[in-house]
Coordinates of C-alpha atoms in Angstrom, one line a residue:
Chain X
X353 CA 50.8 8.7 38.4
X354 CA 51.4 6.2 35.9
X355 CA 54.4 7.9 34.6
X356 CA 56.1 8.1 37.8
X357 CA 55.7 4.5 38.4
X358 CA 57.2 3.7 34.8
X359 CA 60.1 6.0 35.4
X360 CA 60.9 4.1 38.5
X361 CA 60.5 1.0 36.8
X362 CA 63.1 2.2 34.2
X363 CA 65.6 3.4 36.8
X364 CA 65.4 0.2 38.9
X365 CA 65.8 -1.9 35.9
X366 CA 69.2 -0.4 35.2
X367 CA 70.6 -0.4 38.8
X368 CA 68.7 -2.9 40.8
X369 CA 68.8 -6.6 41.2
X370 CA 66.0 -8.5 39.4
X371 CA 63.8 -9.0 42.4
X372 CA 63.2 -5.4 42.9
X373 CA 62.3 -4.9 39.4
X374 CA 59.8 -7.8 39.9
X375 CA 58.4 -5.7 42.8
X376 CA 58.3 -2.7 40.9
X377 CA 56.4 -4.3 37.9
X378 CA 53.9 -5.5 40.2
X379 CA 53.4 -2.0 41.6
X380 CA 53.1 -0.8 37.8
X381 CA 50.4 -3.7 37.1
X382 CA 48.6 -2.4 40.4
X383 CA 48.5 1.1 39.5
X384 CA 47.5 0.5 35.8
X385 CA 44.8 -1.9 36.5
X386 CA 43.5 -0.2 39.5
X387 CA 39.9 0.3 38.4
X388 CA 39.6 -3.2 37.1
X389 CA 41.2 -4.7 40.5
X390 CA 38.6 -2.4 42.6
X391 CA 35.8 -3.9 40.7
X392 CA 37.2 -7.3 41.1
X393 CA 37.7 -7.0 44.8
X394 CA 34.2 -5.5 45.1
X395 CA 32.6 -8.5 43.2
X396 CA 34.7 -11.0 45.4
X397 CA 33.4 -9.0 48.6
X398 CA 30.1 -9.1 47.6
X399 CA 30.1 -12.9 46.6
X400 CA 31.6 -14.0 49.9
X401 CA 29.4 -11.6 52.0
X402 CA 26.3 -13.1 50.5
X403 CA 27.7 -16.6 51.2
X404 CA 28.9 -16.2 54.7
X405 CA 26.1 -14.1 55.9
X406 CA 23.6 -16.4 54.2
X407 CA 21.7 -13.6 52.4
X408 CA 18.6 -14.8 50.8
X409 CA 18.5 -14.6 47.2
X410 CA 15.5 -12.3 46.9
X411 CA 17.0 -9.7 49.0
X412 CA 20.7 -9.7 47.5
X413 CA 21.9 -12.3 45.0
X414 CA 25.5 -13.1 44.8
X415 CA 27.3 -12.1 41.6
X416 CA 27.7 -15.8 40.6
X417 CA 23.8 -16.4 41.2
X418 CA 23.3 -13.3 38.9
X419 CA 25.7 -14.5 36.2
X420 CA 23.8 -18.0 36.1
X421 CA 20.4 -16.0 36.1
X422 CA 21.9 -14.2 32.9
X423 CA 23.0 -17.2 31.1
X424 CA 19.6 -18.9 31.9
X425 CA 17.9 -16.3 29.7
X426 CA 18.5 -17.4 26.0
X427 CA 20.6 -15.2 23.8
X428 CA 17.8 -14.5 21.5
X429 CA 15.4 -13.2 24.1
X430 CA 18.2 -10.8 25.5
X431 CA 19.1 -9.6 22.0
X432 CA 15.2 -8.9 21.6
X433 CA 14.9 -6.7 24.8
X434 CA 18.2 -5.1 23.8
X435 CA 17.0 -4.0 20.5
X436 CA 13.7 -2.7 21.7
X437 CA 15.6 -0.4 24.2
X438 CA 18.4 0.5 22.1
X439 CA 16.1 1.4 19.2
X440 CA 14.1 3.9 21.6
X441 CA 17.0 5.2 23.0
X442 CA 19.0 5.8 19.8
X443 CA 16.1 7.3 18.0
X444 CA 15.3 9.5 20.8
X445 CA 18.8 10.7 20.9
X446 CA 19.2 11.5 17.3
X447 CA 15.9 13.3 17.3
X448 CA 16.9 15.3 20.2
X449 CA 20.0 16.5 18.3
X450 CA 18.0 17.1 15.5
X451 CA 15.6 19.4 17.5
X452 CA 18.1 20.9 19.9
X453 CA 20.6 22.3 17.3
X454 CA 18.0 24.5 15.3
X455 CA 16.7 25.5 18.9
X456 CA 20.0 26.5 19.9
X457 CA 21.0 28.3 16.7
X458 CA 17.7 30.2 16.9
X459 CA 18.3 31.2 20.5
X460 CA 21.8 32.4 19.6
X461 CA 20.8 34.3 16.8
X462 CA 17.8 36.1 18.1
X463 CA 17.3 37.6 21.5
X464 CA 13.6 37.3 21.3
X465 CA 13.7 33.6 20.8
X466 CA 16.2 32.9 23.7
X467 CA 13.9 35.2 25.8
X468 CA 10.7 33.3 25.1
X469 CA 12.1 29.8 24.5
X470 CA 14.5 29.4 27.3
X471 CA 11.9 29.8 30.1
X472 CA 9.8 27.0 28.2
X473 CA 12.6 24.6 27.8
X474 CA 13.4 25.0 31.7
X475 CA 9.8 24.3 32.5
X476 CA 10.0 21.2 30.5
X477 CA 13.4 20.1 31.8
X478 CA 11.8 20.6 35.5
X479 CA 8.9 18.6 34.9
X480 CA 9.4 15.0 36.4
X481 CA 9.5 12.9 33.2
X482 CA 8.3 9.8 35.4
X483 CA 5.1 11.8 36.2
X484 CA 4.5 12.8 32.5
X485 CA 5.2 9.6 31.0
X486 CA 1.8 7.9 31.9
X487 CA -0.1 10.7 30.2
X488 CA 2.0 10.7 27.3
X489 CA 1.3 6.9 26.6
X490 CA -2.5 7.6 27.2
X491 CA -2.5 10.2 24.7
X492 CA -0.1 8.5 22.0
X493 CA -1.0 4.9 22.5
X494 CA 1.6 2.2 23.3
X495 CA 3.9 2.2 20.1
X496 CA 7.5 3.3 19.9
X497 CA 6.3 7.1 19.1
X498 CA 5.3 7.7 22.7
X499 CA 8.5 6.0 24.2
X500 CA 10.7 8.2 21.7
X501 CA 8.9 11.1 22.7
X502 CA 9.6 10.4 26.4
X503 CA 13.2 9.8 25.6
X504 CA 13.5 13.1 23.7
X505 CA 11.9 15.1 26.4
X506 CA 14.7 14.0 28.9
X507 CA 17.5 14.0 26.8
X508 CA 17.2 17.3 24.7
X509 CA 18.0 19.7 27.4
X510 CA 21.5 19.2 28.0
X511 CA 22.2 19.3 24.1
X512 CA 20.2 22.6 23.8
X513 CA 22.3 24.1 26.9
X514 CA 25.6 22.7 25.4
X515 CA 25.1 24.1 22.1
X516 CA 24.1 27.4 23.2
X517 CA 26.9 27.7 25.6
X518 CA 29.4 26.4 23.0
X519 CA 28.1 28.9 20.3
X520 CA 28.0 31.9 22.9
X521 CA 31.9 31.1 23.9
X522 CA 33.0 31.9 20.5
X523 CA 35.6 34.6 20.8
X524 CA 34.3 37.9 20.0
X525 CA 37.1 38.8 17.6
X526 CA 36.1 35.9 15.5
X527 CA 32.6 37.3 15.1
X528 CA 34.2 40.6 14.2
X529 CA 36.0 39.1 11.7
X530 CA 33.0 37.7 10.3
X531 CA 31.1 40.8 10.4
X532 CA 34.2 42.8 8.8
X533 CA 34.0 40.5 6.0
X534 CA 30.2 40.9 5.5
X535 CA 29.9 37.3 5.3
X536 CA 26.3 35.7 5.5
X537 CA 25.2 35.3 8.9
X538 CA 24.3 31.5 8.2
X539 CA 28.5 31.3 7.6
X540 CA 29.0 32.7 10.8
X541 CA 26.9 29.8 12.3
X542 CA 28.1 27.1 10.2
X543 CA 31.9 28.1 9.8
X544 CA 32.5 29.7 13.1
X545 CA 29.8 29.3 15.9
X546 CA 28.7 25.6 15.5
X547 CA 32.5 24.2 15.0
X548 CA 33.4 26.3 18.2
X549 CA 30.5 24.6 20.2
X550 CA 31.9 21.1 19.2
X551 CA 33.7 20.5 22.5
X552 CA 30.7 21.6 24.5
X553 CA 28.3 19.7 22.2
X554 CA 30.0 16.5 22.9
X555 CA 30.0 17.1 26.8
X556 CA 26.1 17.4 26.1
X557 CA 25.8 14.3 24.1
X558 CA 27.7 12.3 26.6
X559 CA 25.0 13.4 29.3
X560 CA 22.2 13.1 26.9
X561 CA 22.9 9.4 25.6
X562 CA 22.8 8.1 29.2
X563 CA 19.6 10.2 29.9
X564 CA 18.1 8.6 26.7
X565 CA 18.6 5.0 28.2
X566 CA 17.1 6.4 31.3
X567 CA 14.0 7.8 29.1
X568 CA 13.7 4.4 27.3
X569 CA 13.5 2.5 30.5
X570 CA 10.9 4.9 32.0
X571 CA 8.9 4.4 29.0
X572 CA 9.0 0.7 29.4
X573 CA 8.0 1.0 33.0
X574 CA 4.8 2.5 32.1
X575 CA 3.9 0.5 29.3
X576 CA 5.9 -2.2 27.2
X577 CA 6.0 -6.0 26.2
X578 CA 9.6 -6.0 25.4
X579 CA 12.9 -4.2 26.3
X580 CA 15.3 -4.2 29.1
X581 CA 13.5 -1.8 31.3
X582 CA 10.4 -4.0 31.0
X583 CA 12.5 -7.1 31.7
X584 CA 13.8 -5.6 34.9
X585 CA 10.3 -4.6 36.2
X586 CA 8.5 -7.9 35.2
X587 CA 11.5 -10.0 36.7
X588 CA 11.0 -8.0 40.0
X589 CA 7.3 -8.4 39.9
X590 CA 7.7 -12.0 39.8
X591 CA 10.3 -12.2 42.4
X592 CA 13.0 -13.3 40.1
X593 CA 15.5 -10.9 41.8
X594 CA 18.6 -12.3 40.3
X595 CA 17.2 -12.3 37.0
X596 CA 16.2 -8.4 37.5
X597 CA 19.7 -7.8 38.7
X598 CA 21.1 -9.4 35.4
X599 CA 18.9 -7.0 33.5
X600 CA 19.9 -4.1 35.5
X601 CA 23.6 -4.9 34.9
X602 CA 23.0 -5.5 31.2
X603 CA 21.5 -2.0 31.0
X604 CA 24.2 -0.3 32.7
X605 CA 26.6 -2.0 30.4
X606 CA 24.7 -0.8 27.4
X607 CA 24.8 2.9 28.7
X608 CA 28.5 2.6 29.4
X609 CA 29.0 1.3 25.9
X610 CA 27.0 4.1 24.2
X611 CA 28.8 6.6 26.4
X612 CA 32.1 5.4 25.1
X613 CA 30.8 5.4 21.8
X614 CA 30.3 9.0 21.8
X615 CA 33.7 9.6 23.0
X616 CA 35.1 7.5 20.3
X617 CA 33.0 9.5 17.7
X618 CA 34.3 12.6 19.2
X619 CA 38.2 11.5 19.0
X620 CA 37.6 10.1 15.4
X621 CA 35.8 13.1 13.9
X622 CA 37.0 16.0 15.9
X623 CA 40.2 15.2 17.5
X624 CA 41.2 18.8 17.8
X625 CA 38.1 19.3 20.2
X626 CA 39.8 17.3 22.9
X627 CA 42.7 19.8 23.5
X628 CA 42.2 23.2 24.4
X629 CA 44.1 25.3 21.8
X630 CA 46.5 27.8 23.2
X631 CA 46.2 31.2 22.4
X632 CA 49.3 32.7 23.7
Chain C
X1057 CA 42.6 66.5 -2.4
X1058 CA 41.1 64.7 0.4
X1059 CA 43.4 62.7 2.9
X1060 CA 43.7 59.1 2.6
X1061 CA 42.2 58.2 6.0
X1062 CA 40.5 61.0 8.0
X1063 CA 39.1 61.0 11.2
X1064 CA 37.0 64.3 11.7
X1065 CA 36.2 65.5 15.1
X1066 CA 35.1 62.0 16.2
X1067 CA 33.2 61.6 19.5
X1068 CA 32.2 58.2 20.9
X1069 CA 29.5 57.6 23.5
X1070 CA 28.8 54.3 24.7
X1071 CA 25.6 53.4 26.7
X1072 CA 26.2 51.0 29.6
X1073 CA 24.0 48.3 30.5
X1074 CA 22.8 50.2 33.6
X1075 CA 21.5 53.1 31.4
X1076 CA 24.4 55.6 31.9
X1077 CA 26.4 56.6 29.2
X1078 CA 30.2 56.6 28.8
X1079 CA 32.2 59.0 26.5
X1080 CA 35.0 57.1 25.0
X1081 CA 36.3 59.5 22.6
X1082 CA 35.9 63.2 22.5
X1083 CA 36.5 65.4 19.3
X1084 CA 39.2 63.4 18.0
X1085 CA 40.8 64.5 14.5
X1086 CA 43.7 63.4 12.6
X1087 CA 44.7 62.2 9.2
X1088 CA 46.9 59.3 8.0
X1089 CA 48.7 59.3 4.7
X1090 CA 49.0 56.8 2.1
X1091 CA 51.5 53.9 3.3
X1092 CA 52.1 55.9 6.6
X1093 CA 52.7 53.6 9.8
X1094 CA 50.9 55.3 12.5
X1095 CA 50.7 54.2 16.2
X1096 CA 48.5 55.1 18.9
X1097 CA 49.5 54.9 22.3
X1098 CA 47.7 55.8 25.8
X1099 CA 46.6 54.4 28.8
X1100 CA 44.2 51.7 29.2
X1101 CA 40.7 52.6 28.5
X1102 CA 41.1 55.6 26.5
X1103 CA 39.4 54.6 23.3
X1104 CA 42.5 53.4 21.4
X1105 CA 40.7 50.0 20.2
X1106 CA 37.6 52.3 19.2
X1107 CA 39.4 54.3 16.7
X1108 CA 40.3 51.1 15.1
X1109 CA 36.7 49.7 15.0
X1110 CA 35.6 52.9 13.4
X1111 CA 38.0 52.8 10.6
X1112 CA 37.0 49.1 10.2
X1113 CA 33.5 50.0 9.8
X1114 CA 32.4 47.8 12.6
X1115 CA 31.4 50.8 14.7
X1116 CA 29.7 53.9 13.6
X1117 CA 30.7 57.2 15.4
X1118 CA 28.3 59.0 17.5
X1119 CA 29.5 62.4 16.3
X1120 CA 32.0 63.3 13.4
X1121 CA 32.9 61.3 10.4
X1122 CA 35.5 58.8 9.4
X1123 CA 36.6 58.8 5.8
X1124 CA 38.5 56.2 3.7
X1125 CA 39.9 57.3 0.3
X1126 CA 37.7 60.4 0.7
X1127 CA 34.6 58.5 1.4
X1128 CA 32.7 58.1 4.6
X1129 CA 33.1 54.7 6.1
X1130 CA 29.6 53.3 6.6
X1131 CA 30.4 49.7 6.6
X1132 CA 33.3 47.2 6.6
X1133 CA 35.2 47.0 3.6
X1134 CA 37.5 44.5 1.8
X1135 CA 40.3 47.2 1.7
X1136 CA 40.7 47.1 5.5
X1137 CA 42.5 44.0 7.2
X1138 CA 42.2 43.3 10.8
X1139 CA 44.9 41.9 13.2
X1140 CA 43.5 41.2 16.5
X1141 CA 45.2 41.2 20.0
X1142 CA 44.7 37.5 20.4
X1143 CA 45.5 35.5 17.0
X1144 CA 42.0 33.9 17.4
X1145 CA 42.6 31.3 14.7
X1146 CA 40.1 28.5 14.1
X1147 CA 41.4 25.4 16.1
X1148 CA 39.7 23.0 13.8
X1149 CA 41.5 24.2 10.5
X1150 CA 45.4 23.9 9.8
X1151 CA 47.5 26.7 9.2
X1152 CA 47.0 27.0 5.3
X1153 CA 43.0 26.7 5.9
X1154 CA 43.0 29.2 8.6
X1155 CA 44.9 31.8 6.3
X1156 CA 42.4 31.1 3.4
X1157 CA 39.6 31.3 5.6
X1158 CA 38.5 35.1 5.0
X1159 CA 37.8 33.9 1.6
X1160 CA 35.9 30.7 2.4
X1161 CA 34.1 32.9 4.9
X1162 CA 33.2 35.6 2.4
X1163 CA 32.4 33.8 -0.7
X1164 CA 31.9 30.0 0.2
X1165 CA 34.6 28.6 -2.1
X1166 CA 38.4 28.8 -2.3
X1167 CA 40.1 28.8 -5.8
X1168 CA 43.5 27.2 -6.4
X1169 CA 44.8 30.7 -6.7
X1170 CA 43.6 31.5 -3.2
X1171 CA 45.6 28.9 -1.8
X1172 CA 48.5 29.7 -3.8
X1173 CA 48.4 33.4 -2.4
X1174 CA 47.9 31.9 1.1
X1175 CA 50.8 29.8 0.7
X1176 CA 53.0 32.8 -0.4
X1177 CA 51.6 34.9 2.6
X1178 CA 52.8 32.0 5.0
X1179 CA 56.2 31.8 3.2
X1180 CA 56.4 35.6 3.9
X1181 CA 55.7 35.6 7.6
X1182 CA 58.4 32.8 7.9
X1183 CA 56.0 29.7 8.4
X1184 CA 56.4 27.9 5.0
X1185 CA 57.0 24.6 6.7
X1186 CA 53.9 24.7 9.0
X1187 CA 50.9 24.8 6.4
X1188 CA 49.7 21.6 7.5
X1189 CA 50.1 22.3 11.5
X1190 CA 47.1 22.9 13.6
X1191 CA 47.0 26.1 15.7
X1192 CA 47.2 24.1 18.9
X1193 CA 50.6 22.9 17.8
X1194 CA 52.2 26.3 17.1
X1195 CA 53.7 29.1 19.6
X1196 CA 52.0 32.1 20.3
X1197 CA 54.1 34.1 18.1
X1198 CA 53.7 31.8 15.2
X1199 CA 49.9 31.9 15.7
X1200 CA 50.0 35.8 15.4
X1201 CA 52.1 35.6 12.2
X1202 CA 49.3 33.3 10.8
X1203 CA 46.8 36.0 12.0
X1204 CA 49.0 38.8 10.3
X1205 CA 49.1 36.3 7.0
X1206 CA 45.2 36.0 7.3
X1207 CA 44.6 39.8 7.5
X1208 CA 46.9 40.2 4.4
X1209 CA 44.8 37.6 2.3
X1210 CA 42.4 40.0 0.8
X1211 CA 45.5 42.3 -0.1
X1212 CA 44.2 45.1 2.0
X1213 CA 45.2 48.6 1.4
X1214 CA 44.8 49.6 5.1
X1215 CA 46.0 47.2 7.8
X1216 CA 44.5 47.7 11.6
X1217 CA 46.3 46.3 14.4
X1218 CA 45.0 46.2 17.8
X1219 CA 47.8 45.5 20.2
X1220 CA 48.7 42.5 18.1
X1221 CA 51.9 41.5 20.0
X1222 CA 50.7 42.1 23.6
X1223 CA 50.0 38.6 24.3
X1224 CA 53.5 37.4 23.5
X1225 CA 56.6 37.5 25.7
X1226 CA 58.9 40.3 25.4
X1227 CA 61.5 38.7 23.1
X1228 CA 59.2 37.5 20.8
X1229 CA 57.3 40.8 21.1
X1230 CA 60.6 42.7 19.6
X1231 CA 61.1 39.9 17.1
X1232 CA 57.5 40.2 15.8
X1233 CA 58.0 44.1 15.8
X1234 CA 61.1 43.8 13.4
X1235 CA 59.2 41.1 11.4
X1236 CA 56.3 43.3 10.9
X1237 CA 58.6 46.2 9.6
X1238 CA 59.9 43.6 7.2
X1239 CA 56.6 42.7 5.8
X1240 CA 55.5 46.1 5.7
X1241 CA 58.4 46.9 3.9
X1242 CA 57.9 44.1 1.2
X1243 CA 54.1 45.0 1.0
X1244 CA 53.6 48.7 1.8
X1245 CA 50.3 49.3 3.6
X1246 CA 48.7 52.1 5.5
X1247 CA 48.8 50.9 9.2
X1248 CA 47.1 51.9 12.2
X1249 CA 48.7 50.4 15.1
X1250 CA 47.1 50.3 18.4
X1251 CA 49.6 49.5 21.2
X1252 CA 50.4 50.4 24.9
X1253 CA 54.1 50.1 24.6
X1254 CA 55.9 53.0 23.9
X1255 CA 59.1 51.5 22.5
X1256 CA 56.9 49.5 20.1
X1257 CA 55.2 52.6 19.0
X1258 CA 58.5 54.7 18.3
X1259 CA 60.2 51.7 17.0
X1260 CA 57.8 51.0 14.5
X1261 CA 56.0 54.0 13.2
X1262 CA 56.4 57.1 11.2
X1263 CA 53.9 59.0 13.8
X1264 CA 52.8 58.4 17.2
X1265 CA 49.4 59.8 18.2
X1266 CA 49.3 60.1 22.0
X1267 CA 45.8 60.0 23.7
X1268 CA 44.6 61.0 27.0
X1269 CA 42.6 59.0 29.7
X1270 CA 38.9 58.7 29.1
X1271 CA 37.3 60.5 27.4
X1272 CA 40.0 59.8 25.1
X1273 CA 41.3 63.0 23.3
X1274 CA 44.3 63.7 21.0
X1275 CA 47.1 64.9 23.1
X1276 CA 50.2 65.2 20.8
X1277 CA 51.0 64.0 17.4
X1278 CA 54.7 63.2 17.1
X1279 CA 56.4 62.6 14.2
X1280 CA 59.0 59.9 14.5
X1281 CA 62.2 61.1 12.5
X1282 CA 64.4 58.0 12.7
X1283 CA 65.8 56.6 9.6
X1284 CA 64.5 53.4 8.1
X1285 CA 65.0 50.5 8.0
X1286 CA 64.8 50.2 11.9
X1287 CA 66.9 47.7 13.6
X1288 CA 67.8 47.0 17.0
X1289 CA 70.5 49.5 16.8
X1290 CA 67.9 52.2 16.4
X1291 CA 66.6 51.7 20.1
X1292 CA 70.2 52.7 21.3
X1293 CA 69.8 56.0 19.4
X1294 CA 69.6 59.2 21.6
X1295 CA 66.7 60.5 19.4
X1296 CA 64.8 57.1 20.3
X1297 CA 65.0 57.9 23.8
X1298 CA 64.1 61.5 23.5
X1299 CA 60.9 60.5 21.6
X1300 CA 60.2 57.9 24.1
X1301 CA 60.6 59.9 27.3
X1302 CA 58.5 63.0 25.4
X1303 CA 55.5 60.3 24.9
X1304 CA 56.2 58.8 28.5
X1305 CA 55.7 62.3 30.0
X1306 CA 52.8 63.1 27.8
X1307 CA 51.0 60.0 29.3
X1308 CA 52.1 60.4 32.8
X1309 CA 52.3 63.9 33.4
X1310 CA 48.7 64.6 34.2
X1311 CA 48.9 62.4 37.3
X1312 CA 51.9 64.2 38.9
X1313 CA 51.3 67.8 37.7
X1314 CA 48.6 68.4 40.4

């Protein structure tokens, strides 16, 4: 769509008087900035809706009120909460990767493992983490360890699935090539299957990183004295609704940044994985 | 003296997931001489590719024996190179790294001499300027040239080709055929070439083995007595047409006879 508008601009630039080119550059701007403009108009509608309808702050605070609540909290406190949540989410995410990859390799290599492990993993995945979290806190105490465990439990599954699917989607010819060379099985994993799984893996990572934030927040809801999730919960229980909203938006922003970060890492380290190779 | 390559009364039975069994090959026997170019044609599912996998050592025959240099084939050997139907290059490696991949995969390290040999091979298949390119940037024909270069890296005595040009469009396919003959002329190999194109089989090979529908049996063994080097002009020759129609008859006749 972008390119269509662009080419239109180019052609009108050459043949049409200036006012037409102005109109089409407005159209170009509109189409390029569509997501931002939509967000802005949504916020504006929200702001005026709240003001005109005189919606009470404790039900739905206007964006300006939320922004004021955000700046009311000192930066140092925000950073403290941010660090607490981020630490748990990122450690949980990294440990998930460290656990999931060997699991996936094991399941690809051994039929026995995949038949015994997979059902167990599905059971873990289908147990509501919110219901298990209090138990984990009771058993492991209130430090970082139980929170990281909760985060891992929620974020490892997409990585395992992505890694196994990716490794299984390796073209059979390459596996035959590997066998015909009598290469060590570990090389088949490292040099063929795992790299082949990279595009799948990163889809898994993108899901897992946002789940990690959810895991960290769930853990904070159960027991914590720091963290963005804790901040939202505590603000709500004191009826500081604008402040709760501010925490919520901050959380979403963190989630979004982490998601983009995963995308960035993929683009920098594995640029080839972003486009499917053509085999014909 | 034992023949160079020999298939001795090969039968191959596969068991299906549902427990039933499937006979892919029945009593197939033939020999291949050193540096001979042999093509196998036959209808889909006649077990052509199975022949190739038996000689590669990736598959053991249910009955009979495959021998290479007079010894039974029991496992894959370095003297055998394989070119697959799809080029299946590794998308994260450039052309040069893809061609040296067999050495890296087999031994874990690549010497300067290996790179040198890979460069020569890439030069030979006509892609000298493309060593740094990623597979995604190359056409299907170029990718398959690299596939051939990769198969030649360990300097195999025997080259197995499993419908290597079937994923290409008709023009690149013909071009690749001549290209292969040129390479074969430069580095003589014993070639077992699986194809479902009769023209391709006649154009390229010294001998065409015609197979029947499943269970695959050997129907005919046809010496192609056309002068080499073969060119586009070879296709115009009367004998070329005679061979082609003879093979076509052998493949289609069973359907129209009854």
